[in-house]
Amino acid sequence: MKLTTAIVDDDKIFHFLMEILLKEATISNSPICLHEGAQFLQWWQDRQSTSEATLVFLDLNMPLIDGWNVLDRLHEQGAKNTFVVIITSSIDPKDRKRAESYPMVIDFLVKPILLDNLTAIRQSPFLKEYF
């Protein structure tokens, strides 16, 4: 089964860095880069007719529709074959605990993201059939 990777963050520099790291970690050569929650939700909804899985690197702190709102909507819609890695600058343990309450969240990473972080995600039991 194919795995499509998306980066959802309002920081263009972060997109650039993540693209490099994702290639280096052999997770994705061409991730989809989305800059706001609403944009991601529309893209995600449009692809629900496919059987492809989605790996999402989701920032929590974005204007308008933030990462928490995105998680709520994914949860409401059943988010089959969608795996979310939270990417945040928050070190608040409450954020980690809250994120872990969503069944589609497979990891919680605090910026800055390192190649080792992504290599570990590639080894995740949730994703083993894709790598």
Coordinates of C-alpha atoms in Angstrom, one line a residue:
M1 CA 0.0 0.0 0.0
K2 CA 1.2 3.5 -0.8
L3 CA 1.9 6.1 1.9
T4 CA 1.5 9.8 1.1
T5 CA 3.2 12.3 3.4
A6 CA 2.0 15.7 4.2
I7 CA 3.5 18.6 6.2
V8 CA 1.0 20.9 7.8
D9 CA 2.7 24.0 9.2
D10 CA 2.4 27.7 8.7
D11 CA 6.2 28.2 8.6
K12 CA 7.7 28.0 5.1
I13 CA 11.2 27.5 6.4
F14 CA 10.1 24.6 8.5
H15 CA 8.6 23.0 5.3
F16 CA 11.9 23.4 3.5
L17 CA 13.9 21.8 6.4
M18 CA 11.3 19.0 6.7
E19 CA 11.5 18.2 3.0
I20 CA 15.2 17.7 3.3
L21 CA 14.9 15.6 6.4
L22 CA 12.1 13.4 5.0
K23 CA 14.2 12.7 1.9
E24 CA 17.3 11.9 4.0
A25 CA 15.2 9.6 6.3
T26 CA 13.8 7.9 3.1
I27 CA 10.2 8.6 4.3
S28 CA 9.2 10.8 1.3
N29 CA 10.8 12.3 -1.8
S30 CA 7.9 14.7 -2.4
P31 CA 5.8 15.5 0.6
I32 CA 2.7 17.6 0.2
C33 CA 3.3 21.0 1.8
L34 CA 0.2 22.7 3.3
H35 CA 0.3 25.9 5.2
E36 CA -3.0 25.9 7.2
G37 CA -5.4 23.5 8.8
A38 CA -8.3 24.3 6.5
Q39 CA -6.1 23.7 3.5
F40 CA -5.1 20.3 4.9
L41 CA -8.6 19.3 5.8
Q42 CA -9.8 20.0 2.2
W43 CA -6.9 18.1 0.7
W44 CA -7.5 15.2 3.1
Q45 CA -11.2 15.1 2.4
D46 CA -10.6 15.1 -1.4
R47 CA -8.4 12.0 -1.1
Q48 CA -10.7 9.9 1.0
S49 CA -12.0 8.0 -2.0
T50 CA -8.5 6.5 -2.4
S51 CA -7.2 3.6 -0.3
E52 CA -3.8 5.3 0.2
A53 CA -2.6 5.9 3.7
T54 CA -1.5 9.3 4.8
L55 CA 1.3 10.3 7.2
V56 CA 0.8 13.8 8.5
F57 CA 3.4 16.0 10.2
L58 CA 1.0 18.4 12.0
D59 CA 1.9 21.6 13.8
L60 CA -0.4 22.4 16.7
N61 CA 0.0 26.2 16.6
M62 CA -1.4 27.7 13.4
P63 CA -3.7 30.6 12.8
L64 CA -7.5 30.0 12.2
I65 CA -7.8 26.2 12.2
D66 CA -5.0 25.0 14.5
G67 CA -3.7 21.5 14.9
W68 CA -6.1 20.7 17.7
N69 CA -9.0 21.6 15.4
V70 CA -7.6 19.4 12.7
L71 CA -7.3 16.5 15.1
D72 CA -10.8 17.0 16.3
R73 CA -12.1 16.9 12.7
L74 CA -10.1 13.9 11.8
H75 CA -11.3 12.1 14.8
E76 CA -15.0 13.0 14.1
Q77 CA -14.6 11.6 10.5
G78 CA -12.9 8.3 11.5
A79 CA -9.5 9.1 9.9
K80 CA -8.9 5.6 8.5
N81 CA -5.4 5.0 7.3
T82 CA -4.2 8.4 8.6
F83 CA -1.2 8.6 10.9
V84 CA -0.4 11.9 12.6
V85 CA 3.0 13.0 14.0
I86 CA 2.6 16.1 16.1
I87 CA 5.3 18.7 15.5
T88 CA 5.3 21.5 18.0
S89 CA 7.5 23.9 20.0
S90 CA 5.4 23.2 23.1
I91 CA 7.1 21.4 26.0
D92 CA 3.9 21.4 28.1
P93 CA 3.2 17.8 29.2
K94 CA -0.5 18.5 29.0
D95 CA -0.2 19.0 25.2
R96 CA 1.5 15.6 24.8
K97 CA -1.1 13.9 27.0
R98 CA -3.9 15.5 25.0
A99 CA -2.4 14.6 21.7
E100 CA -2.0 11.0 22.8
S101 CA -5.7 10.8 23.4
Y102 CA -6.3 10.9 19.6
P103 CA -6.1 7.4 18.1
M104 CA -4.4 8.6 14.9
V105 CA -1.5 10.3 16.7
I106 CA 1.5 8.0 16.5
D107 CA 4.2 10.4 17.8
F108 CA 4.8 13.8 19.4
L109 CA 7.9 15.6 18.5
V110 CA 9.2 18.9 19.9
K111 CA 11.0 21.3 17.5
P112 CA 13.8 21.3 16.3
I113 CA 13.3 18.0 14.5
L114 CA 16.3 15.9 14.0
L115 CA 17.0 13.2 11.4
D116 CA 17.1 10.6 14.3
N117 CA 13.5 11.6 15.1
L118 CA 12.3 10.8 11.6
T119 CA 14.3 7.6 11.4
A120 CA 12.6 6.4 14.5
I121 CA 9.2 7.3 13.0
R122 CA 10.1 5.2 9.9
Q123 CA 10.6 2.3 12.4
S124 CA 7.2 2.8 14.0
P125 CA 5.1 -0.4 14.2
F126 CA 2.2 1.6 12.9
L127 CA 4.1 2.2 9.6
K128 CA 6.0 -1.0 9.2
E129 CA 3.9 -2.2 6.2
Y130 CA 4.9 1.0 4.3
F131 CA 8.6 0.8 4.6

